[in-house]
mmCIF file of C-alpha atoms in Angstrom:
data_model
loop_
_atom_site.group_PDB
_atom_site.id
_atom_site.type_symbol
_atom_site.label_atom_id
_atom_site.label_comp_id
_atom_site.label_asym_id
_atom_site.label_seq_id
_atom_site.Cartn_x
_atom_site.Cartn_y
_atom_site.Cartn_z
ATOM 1 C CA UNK F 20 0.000 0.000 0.000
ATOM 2 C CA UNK F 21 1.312 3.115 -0.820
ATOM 3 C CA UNK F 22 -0.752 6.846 -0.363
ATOM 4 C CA UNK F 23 0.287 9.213 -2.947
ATOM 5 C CA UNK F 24 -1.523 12.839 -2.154
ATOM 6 C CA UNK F 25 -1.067 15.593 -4.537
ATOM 7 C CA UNK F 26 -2.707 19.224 -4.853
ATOM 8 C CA UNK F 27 -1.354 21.011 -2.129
ATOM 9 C CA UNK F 28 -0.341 24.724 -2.699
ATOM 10 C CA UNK F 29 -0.413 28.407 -1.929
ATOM 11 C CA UNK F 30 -3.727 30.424 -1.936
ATOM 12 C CA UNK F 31 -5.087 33.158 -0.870
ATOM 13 C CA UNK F 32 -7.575 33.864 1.915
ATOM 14 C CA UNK F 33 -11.152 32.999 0.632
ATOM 15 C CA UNK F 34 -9.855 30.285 -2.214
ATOM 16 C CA UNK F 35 -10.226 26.808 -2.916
ATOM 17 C CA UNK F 36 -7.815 23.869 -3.103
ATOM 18 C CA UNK F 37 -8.730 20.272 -3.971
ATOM 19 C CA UNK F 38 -6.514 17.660 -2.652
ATOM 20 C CA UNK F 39 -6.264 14.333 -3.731
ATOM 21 C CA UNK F 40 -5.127 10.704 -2.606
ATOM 22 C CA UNK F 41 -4.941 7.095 -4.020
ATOM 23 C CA UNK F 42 -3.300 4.279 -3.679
ATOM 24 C CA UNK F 43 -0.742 3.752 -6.096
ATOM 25 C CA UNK F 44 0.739 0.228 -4.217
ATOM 26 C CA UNK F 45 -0.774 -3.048 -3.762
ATOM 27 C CA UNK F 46 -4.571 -3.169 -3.980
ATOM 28 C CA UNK F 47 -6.129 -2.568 -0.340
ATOM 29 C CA UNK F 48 -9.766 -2.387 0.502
ATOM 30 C CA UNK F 49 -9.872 0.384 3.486
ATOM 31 C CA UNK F 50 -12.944 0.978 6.078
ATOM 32 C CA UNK F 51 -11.894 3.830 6.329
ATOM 33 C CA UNK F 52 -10.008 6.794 4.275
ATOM 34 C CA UNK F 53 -9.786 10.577 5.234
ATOM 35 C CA UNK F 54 -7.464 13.530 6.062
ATOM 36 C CA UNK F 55 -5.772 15.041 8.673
ATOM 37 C CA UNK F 56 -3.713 17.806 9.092
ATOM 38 C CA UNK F 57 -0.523 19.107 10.921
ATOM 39 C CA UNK F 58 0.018 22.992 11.651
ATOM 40 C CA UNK F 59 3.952 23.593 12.723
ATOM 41 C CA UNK F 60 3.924 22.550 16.620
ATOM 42 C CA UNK F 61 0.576 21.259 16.735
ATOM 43 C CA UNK F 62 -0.652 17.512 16.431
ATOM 44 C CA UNK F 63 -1.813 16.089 13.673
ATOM 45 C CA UNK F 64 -5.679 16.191 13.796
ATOM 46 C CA UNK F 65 -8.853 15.314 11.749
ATOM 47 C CA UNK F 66 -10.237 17.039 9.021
ATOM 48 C CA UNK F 67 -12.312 14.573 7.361
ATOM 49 C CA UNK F 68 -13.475 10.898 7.179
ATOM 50 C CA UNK F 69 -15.867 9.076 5.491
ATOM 51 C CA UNK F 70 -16.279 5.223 5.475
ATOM 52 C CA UNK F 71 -16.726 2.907 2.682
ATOM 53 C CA UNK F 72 -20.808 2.951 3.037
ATOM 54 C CA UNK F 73 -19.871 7.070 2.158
ATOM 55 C CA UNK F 74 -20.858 8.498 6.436
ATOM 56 C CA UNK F 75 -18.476 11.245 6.757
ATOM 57 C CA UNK F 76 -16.787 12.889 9.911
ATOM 58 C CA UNK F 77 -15.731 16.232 9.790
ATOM 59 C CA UNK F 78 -13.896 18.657 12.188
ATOM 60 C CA UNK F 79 -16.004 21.082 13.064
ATOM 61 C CA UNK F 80 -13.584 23.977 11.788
ATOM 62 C CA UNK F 81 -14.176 23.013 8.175
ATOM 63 C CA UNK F 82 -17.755 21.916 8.331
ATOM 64 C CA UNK F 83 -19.860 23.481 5.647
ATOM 65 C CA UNK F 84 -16.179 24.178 3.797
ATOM 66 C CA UNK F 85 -14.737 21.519 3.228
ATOM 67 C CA UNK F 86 -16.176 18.364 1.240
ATOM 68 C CA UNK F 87 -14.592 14.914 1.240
ATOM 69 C CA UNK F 88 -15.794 12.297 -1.585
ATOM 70 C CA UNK F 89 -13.914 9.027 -2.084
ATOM 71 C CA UNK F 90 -13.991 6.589 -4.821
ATOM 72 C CA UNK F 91 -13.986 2.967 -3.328
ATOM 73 C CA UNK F 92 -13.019 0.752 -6.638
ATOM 74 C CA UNK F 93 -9.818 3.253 -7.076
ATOM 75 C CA UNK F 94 -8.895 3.663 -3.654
ATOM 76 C CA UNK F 95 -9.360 7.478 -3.856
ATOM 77 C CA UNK F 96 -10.435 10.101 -1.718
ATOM 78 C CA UNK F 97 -10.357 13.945 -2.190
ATOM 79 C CA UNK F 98 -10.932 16.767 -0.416
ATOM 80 C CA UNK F 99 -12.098 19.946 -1.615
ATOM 81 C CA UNK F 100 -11.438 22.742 0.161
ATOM 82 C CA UNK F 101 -13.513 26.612 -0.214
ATOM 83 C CA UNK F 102 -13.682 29.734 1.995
ATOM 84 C CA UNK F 103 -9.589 28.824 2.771
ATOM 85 C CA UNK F 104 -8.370 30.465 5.612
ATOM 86 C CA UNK F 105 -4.972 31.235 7.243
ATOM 87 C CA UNK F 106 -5.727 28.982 10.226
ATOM 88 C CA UNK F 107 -6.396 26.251 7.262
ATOM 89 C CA UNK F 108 -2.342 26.469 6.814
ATOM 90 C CA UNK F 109 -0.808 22.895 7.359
ATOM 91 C CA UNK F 110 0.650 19.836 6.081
ATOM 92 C CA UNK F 111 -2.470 17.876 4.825
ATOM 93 C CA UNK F 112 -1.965 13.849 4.998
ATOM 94 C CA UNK F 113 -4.284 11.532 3.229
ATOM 95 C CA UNK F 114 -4.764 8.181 5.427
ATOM 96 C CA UNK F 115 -6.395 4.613 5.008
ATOM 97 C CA UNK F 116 -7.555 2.968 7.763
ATOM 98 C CA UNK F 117 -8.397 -1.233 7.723
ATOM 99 C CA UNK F 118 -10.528 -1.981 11.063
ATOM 100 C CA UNK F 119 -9.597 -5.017 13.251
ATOM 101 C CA UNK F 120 -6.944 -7.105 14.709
ATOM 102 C CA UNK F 121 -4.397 -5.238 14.366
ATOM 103 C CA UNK F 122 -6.057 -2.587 13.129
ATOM 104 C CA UNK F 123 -3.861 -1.011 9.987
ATOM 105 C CA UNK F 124 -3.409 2.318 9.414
ATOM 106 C CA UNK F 125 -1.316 3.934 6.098
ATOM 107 C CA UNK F 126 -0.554 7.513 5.717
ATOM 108 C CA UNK F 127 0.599 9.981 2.597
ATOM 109 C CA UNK F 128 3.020 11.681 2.640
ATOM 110 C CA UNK F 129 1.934 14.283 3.669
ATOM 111 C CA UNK F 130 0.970 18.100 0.978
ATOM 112 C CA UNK F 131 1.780 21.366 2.179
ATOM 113 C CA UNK F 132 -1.317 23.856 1.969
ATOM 114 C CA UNK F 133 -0.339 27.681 2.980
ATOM 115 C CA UNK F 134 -3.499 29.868 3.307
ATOM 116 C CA UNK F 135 -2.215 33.768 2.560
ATOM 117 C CA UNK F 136 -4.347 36.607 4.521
#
């Protein structure tokens, strides 16, 4: 399994980025796939989740702004982003999530988004 996540970018205050994730490795089916986030010296935290039957999670700091959609058969998921804002300004990571024992969790790599006021 291997997350590739692309899109990342500079915009400006108000604008929209769409970021995007799939599995480029060995077929997977995940329960789960979604992003998260990392500002500099803050944890990583949830932005968005949706599970395979398409029930979605979203931090309530991007509800209403933020859309995720996923495409099960190619192991997608996207997020697109509106109404950016400089507090939106992270390191976005796409992950994949297989519920169980063990439960397996895959990340991206990780796509810089910088929000400009």
């Amino acid at each position: 399994v291997q997350l590739q996540a692309s899109g990342g970018g500079l915009v400006q205050a108000g604008g929209s980025l769409r970021l995007s994730c799939a599995n480029s490795g060995t077929a997977f089916k995940f329960d789960t796939m979604g992003w998260y986030r990392q500002a500099p010296d803050m944890p990583r935290v949830l932005v968005a989740i949706m599970d395979s039957s398409g029930n979605t999670d979203y931090a309530d700091s991007v509800k209403g702004r933020f859309t995720i959609s996923r495409d099960n058969a190619k192991e997608s998921v996207d997020l697109e982003m509106t109404g950016l804002k400089s507090d939106d300004t992270a390191v976005y990571y796409c992950t994949g999530r297989k519920l169980g024992f063990p439960r397996l969790d895959y990340w991206g790599q990780g796509t810089q988004v910088t929000v400009s006021s």
